[in-house]
PDB file of C-alpha atoms in Angstrom:
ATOM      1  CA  UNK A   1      21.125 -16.502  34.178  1.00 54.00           C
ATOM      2  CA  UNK A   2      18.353 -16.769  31.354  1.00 66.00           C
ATOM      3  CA  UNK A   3      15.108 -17.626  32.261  1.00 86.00           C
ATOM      4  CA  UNK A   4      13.277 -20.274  29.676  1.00 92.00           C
ATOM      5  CA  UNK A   5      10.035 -21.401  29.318  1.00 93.00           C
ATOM      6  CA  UNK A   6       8.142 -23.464  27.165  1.00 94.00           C
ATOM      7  CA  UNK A   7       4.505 -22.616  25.627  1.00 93.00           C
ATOM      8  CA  UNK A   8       2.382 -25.486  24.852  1.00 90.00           C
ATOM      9  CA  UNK A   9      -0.999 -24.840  22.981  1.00 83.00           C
ATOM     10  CA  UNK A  10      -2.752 -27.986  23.508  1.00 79.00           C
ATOM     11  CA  UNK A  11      -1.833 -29.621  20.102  1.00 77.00           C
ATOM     12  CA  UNK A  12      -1.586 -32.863  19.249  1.00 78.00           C
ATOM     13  CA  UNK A  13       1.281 -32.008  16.959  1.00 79.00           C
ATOM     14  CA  UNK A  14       3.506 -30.824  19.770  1.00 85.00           C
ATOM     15  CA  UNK A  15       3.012 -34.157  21.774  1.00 87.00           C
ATOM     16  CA  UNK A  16       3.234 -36.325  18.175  1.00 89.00           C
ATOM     17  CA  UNK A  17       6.868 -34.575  17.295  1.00 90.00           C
ATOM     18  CA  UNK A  18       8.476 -32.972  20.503  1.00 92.00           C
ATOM     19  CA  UNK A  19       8.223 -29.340  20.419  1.00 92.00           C
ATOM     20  CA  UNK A  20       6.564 -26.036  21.711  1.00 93.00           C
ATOM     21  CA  UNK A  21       4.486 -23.659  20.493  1.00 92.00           C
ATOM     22  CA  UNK A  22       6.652 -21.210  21.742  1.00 95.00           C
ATOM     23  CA  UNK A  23       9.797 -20.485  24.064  1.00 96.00           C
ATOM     24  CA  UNK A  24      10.351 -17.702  26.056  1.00 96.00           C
ATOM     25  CA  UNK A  25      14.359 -16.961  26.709  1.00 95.00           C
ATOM     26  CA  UNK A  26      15.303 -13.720  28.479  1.00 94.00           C
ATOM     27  CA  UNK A  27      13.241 -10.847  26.650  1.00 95.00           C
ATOM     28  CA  UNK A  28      12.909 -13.021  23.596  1.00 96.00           C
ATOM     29  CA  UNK A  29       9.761 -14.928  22.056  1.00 98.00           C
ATOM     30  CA  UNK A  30      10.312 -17.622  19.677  1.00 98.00           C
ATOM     31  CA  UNK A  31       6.960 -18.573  18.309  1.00 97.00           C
ATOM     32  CA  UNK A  32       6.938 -22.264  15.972  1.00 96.00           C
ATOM     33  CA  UNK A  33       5.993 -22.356  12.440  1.00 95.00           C
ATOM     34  CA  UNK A  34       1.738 -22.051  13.365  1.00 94.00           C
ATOM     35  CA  UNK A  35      -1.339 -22.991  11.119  1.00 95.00           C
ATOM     36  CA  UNK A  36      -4.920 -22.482  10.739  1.00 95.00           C
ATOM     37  CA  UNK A  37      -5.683 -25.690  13.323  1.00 92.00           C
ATOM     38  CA  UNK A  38      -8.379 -24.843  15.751  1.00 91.00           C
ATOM     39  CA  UNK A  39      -6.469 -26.657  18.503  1.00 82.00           C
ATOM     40  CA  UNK A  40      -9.334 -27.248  20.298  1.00 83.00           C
ATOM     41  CA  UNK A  41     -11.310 -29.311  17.906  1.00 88.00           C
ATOM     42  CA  UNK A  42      -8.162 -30.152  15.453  1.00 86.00           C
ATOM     43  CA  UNK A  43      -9.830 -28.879  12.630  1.00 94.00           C
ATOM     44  CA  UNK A  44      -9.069 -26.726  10.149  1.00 96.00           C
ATOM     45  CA  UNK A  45     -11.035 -24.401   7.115  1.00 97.00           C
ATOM     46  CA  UNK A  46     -10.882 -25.186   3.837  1.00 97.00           C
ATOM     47  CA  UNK A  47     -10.470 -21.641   2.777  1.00 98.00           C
ATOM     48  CA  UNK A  48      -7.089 -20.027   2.890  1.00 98.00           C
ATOM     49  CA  UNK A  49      -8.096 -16.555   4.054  1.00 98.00           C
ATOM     50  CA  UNK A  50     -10.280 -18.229   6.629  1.00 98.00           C
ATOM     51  CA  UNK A  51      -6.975 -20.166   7.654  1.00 98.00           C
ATOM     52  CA  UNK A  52      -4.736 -17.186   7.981  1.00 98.00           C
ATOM     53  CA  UNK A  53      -7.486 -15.328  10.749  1.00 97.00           C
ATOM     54  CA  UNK A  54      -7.518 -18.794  12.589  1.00 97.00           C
ATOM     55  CA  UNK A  55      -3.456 -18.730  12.579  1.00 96.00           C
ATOM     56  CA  UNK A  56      -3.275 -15.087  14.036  1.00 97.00           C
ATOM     57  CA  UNK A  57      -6.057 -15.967  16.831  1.00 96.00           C
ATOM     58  CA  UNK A  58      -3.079 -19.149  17.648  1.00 95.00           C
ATOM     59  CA  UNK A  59      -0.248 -16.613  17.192  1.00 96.00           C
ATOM     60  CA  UNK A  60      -2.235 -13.967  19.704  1.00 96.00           C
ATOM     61  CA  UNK A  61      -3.319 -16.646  21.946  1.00 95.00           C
ATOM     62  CA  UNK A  62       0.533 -17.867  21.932  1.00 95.00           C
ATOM     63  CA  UNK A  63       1.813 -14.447  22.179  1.00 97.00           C
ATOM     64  CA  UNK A  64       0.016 -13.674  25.197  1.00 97.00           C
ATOM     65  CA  UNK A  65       0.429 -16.772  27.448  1.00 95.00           C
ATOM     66  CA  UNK A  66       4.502 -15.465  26.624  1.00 95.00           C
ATOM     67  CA  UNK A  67       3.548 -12.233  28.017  1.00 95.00           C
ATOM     68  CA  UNK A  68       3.830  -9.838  24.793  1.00 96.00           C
ATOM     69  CA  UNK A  69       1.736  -9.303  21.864  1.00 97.00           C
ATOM     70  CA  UNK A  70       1.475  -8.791  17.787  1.00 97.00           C
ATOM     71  CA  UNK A  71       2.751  -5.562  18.765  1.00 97.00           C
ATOM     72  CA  UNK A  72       6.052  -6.891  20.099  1.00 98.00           C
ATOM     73  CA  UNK A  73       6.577  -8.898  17.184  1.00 98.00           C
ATOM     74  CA  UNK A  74      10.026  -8.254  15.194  1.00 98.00           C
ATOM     75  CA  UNK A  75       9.963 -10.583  12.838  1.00 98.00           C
ATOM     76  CA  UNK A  76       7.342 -12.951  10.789  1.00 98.00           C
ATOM     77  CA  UNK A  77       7.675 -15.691   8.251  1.00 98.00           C
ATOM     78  CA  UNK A  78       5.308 -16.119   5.984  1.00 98.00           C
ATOM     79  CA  UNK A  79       4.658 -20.286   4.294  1.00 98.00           C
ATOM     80  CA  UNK A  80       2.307 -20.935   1.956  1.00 98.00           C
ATOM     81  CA  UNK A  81       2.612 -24.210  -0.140  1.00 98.00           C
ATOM     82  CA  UNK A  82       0.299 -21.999  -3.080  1.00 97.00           C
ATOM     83  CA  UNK A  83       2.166 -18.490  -3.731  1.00 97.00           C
ATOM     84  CA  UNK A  84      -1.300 -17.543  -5.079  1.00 97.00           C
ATOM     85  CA  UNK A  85      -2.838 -17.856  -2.226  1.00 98.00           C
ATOM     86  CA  UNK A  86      -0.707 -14.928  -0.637  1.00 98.00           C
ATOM     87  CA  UNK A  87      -2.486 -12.069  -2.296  1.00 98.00           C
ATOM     88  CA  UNK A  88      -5.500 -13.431  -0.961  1.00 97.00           C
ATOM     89  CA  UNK A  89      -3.916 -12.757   2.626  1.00 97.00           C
ATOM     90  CA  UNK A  90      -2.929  -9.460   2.471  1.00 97.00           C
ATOM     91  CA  UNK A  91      -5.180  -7.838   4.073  1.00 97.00           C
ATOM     92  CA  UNK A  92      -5.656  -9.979   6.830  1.00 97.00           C
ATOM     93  CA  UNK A  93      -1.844  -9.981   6.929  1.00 97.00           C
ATOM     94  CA  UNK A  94      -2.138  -5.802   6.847  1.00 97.00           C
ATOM     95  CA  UNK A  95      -4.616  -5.851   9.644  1.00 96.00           C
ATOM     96  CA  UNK A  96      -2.863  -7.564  12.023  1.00 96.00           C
ATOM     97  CA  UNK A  97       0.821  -6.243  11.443  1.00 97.00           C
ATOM     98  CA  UNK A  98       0.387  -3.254   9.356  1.00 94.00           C
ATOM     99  CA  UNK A  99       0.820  -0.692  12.722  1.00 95.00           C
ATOM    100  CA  UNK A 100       3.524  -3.105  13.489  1.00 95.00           C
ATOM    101  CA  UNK A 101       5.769  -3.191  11.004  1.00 97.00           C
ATOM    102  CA  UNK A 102       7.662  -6.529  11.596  1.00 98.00           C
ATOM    103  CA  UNK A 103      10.723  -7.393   9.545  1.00 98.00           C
ATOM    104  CA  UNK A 104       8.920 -10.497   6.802  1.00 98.00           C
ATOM    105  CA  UNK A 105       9.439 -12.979   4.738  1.00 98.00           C
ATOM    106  CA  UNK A 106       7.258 -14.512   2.752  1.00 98.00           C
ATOM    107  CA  UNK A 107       8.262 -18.320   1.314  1.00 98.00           C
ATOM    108  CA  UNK A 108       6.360 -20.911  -0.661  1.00 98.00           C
ATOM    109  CA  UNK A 109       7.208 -24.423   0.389  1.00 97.00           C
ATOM    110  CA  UNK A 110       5.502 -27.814   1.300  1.00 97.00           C
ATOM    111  CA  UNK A 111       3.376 -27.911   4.649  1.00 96.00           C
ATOM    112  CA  UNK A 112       3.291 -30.444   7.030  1.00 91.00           C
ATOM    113  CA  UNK A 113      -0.264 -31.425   6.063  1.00 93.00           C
ATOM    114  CA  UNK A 114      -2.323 -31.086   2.851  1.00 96.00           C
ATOM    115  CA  UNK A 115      -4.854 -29.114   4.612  1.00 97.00           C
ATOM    116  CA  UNK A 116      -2.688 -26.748   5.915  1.00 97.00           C
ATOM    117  CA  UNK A 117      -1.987 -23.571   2.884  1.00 98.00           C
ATOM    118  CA  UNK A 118      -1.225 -20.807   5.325  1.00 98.00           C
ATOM    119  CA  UNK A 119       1.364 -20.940   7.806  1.00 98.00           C
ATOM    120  CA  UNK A 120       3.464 -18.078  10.176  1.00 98.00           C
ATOM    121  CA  UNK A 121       6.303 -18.062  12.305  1.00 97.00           C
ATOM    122  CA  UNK A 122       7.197 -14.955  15.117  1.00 98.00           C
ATOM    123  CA  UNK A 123      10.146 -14.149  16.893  1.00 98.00           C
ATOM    124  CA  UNK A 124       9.169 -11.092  19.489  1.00 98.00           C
ATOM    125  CA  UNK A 125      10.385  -9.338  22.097  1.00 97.00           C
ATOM    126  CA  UNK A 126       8.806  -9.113  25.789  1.00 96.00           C
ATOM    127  CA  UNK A 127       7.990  -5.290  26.526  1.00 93.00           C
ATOM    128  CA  UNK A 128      10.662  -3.773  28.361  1.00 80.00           C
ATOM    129  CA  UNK A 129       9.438  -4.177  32.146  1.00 56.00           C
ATOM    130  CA  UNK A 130       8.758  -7.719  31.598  1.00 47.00           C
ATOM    131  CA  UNK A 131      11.820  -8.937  29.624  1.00 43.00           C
ATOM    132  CA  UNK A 132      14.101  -6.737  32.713  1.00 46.00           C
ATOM    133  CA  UNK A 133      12.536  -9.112  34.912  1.00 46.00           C
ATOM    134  CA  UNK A 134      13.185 -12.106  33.058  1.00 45.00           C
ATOM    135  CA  UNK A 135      17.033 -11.862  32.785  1.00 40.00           C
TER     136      UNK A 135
END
């Protein structure tokens, strides 16, 4: 049988619409679309680089209450409302995921919020010991 858990981050967001920040099923991470919020104080920078750091300290913070991290992500989505502000991101982006090497996709659509202009969504996998012990 397939163990699942839910992730909750704190945000008011996940109360206000119903979902987690992540679930954990078998040796599989499913991390929701995630922002630049600082869940703690809900706020969130102005600046779109400062926003995509902010994002990948959720992500991280997400990834390791599942029990993996950036390194066992397979897959990201990239959404960003501006498709100019992706070039500003890059290196962040390369930082974070370059030794990594995560299948990507990189879309420009309308975020939830005005405020929001950077936005990422994982799928990972739980190392090997600890997805074994999940099944």
């Amino acid at each position: 049988m397939t163990q699942r858990r839910v992730i909750l981050s704190g945000s008011a967001f996940e109360e206000e619409i119903g979902y987690a920040r992540a679930v954990v099923d078998g040796d599989r991470v499913y991390l929701s679309g995630t922002t630049g919020f600082d869940y703690a104080t809900m706020t969130i920078p102005e600046d779109v680089v400062e926003q995509a750091e902010q994002c990948l300290r959720n992500v991280r913070a997400a990834l390791a209450e599942a029990g993996c991290s950036l390194s066992d992500v397979v897959r990201v989505r990239y959404l960003l409302p501006h498709r100019e502000d992706f070039a500003r991101c890059r290196p962040v982006l390369r930082r974070h995921f370059g030794p990594v090497r995560p299948a990507a996709t990189m879309l420009v659509c309308g975020l939830a919020d005005p405020r929001m202009r950077f936005e990422i969504e994982v799928d990972a996998r739980l190392p090997a010991a600890e997805g074994a012990a999940g099944r």
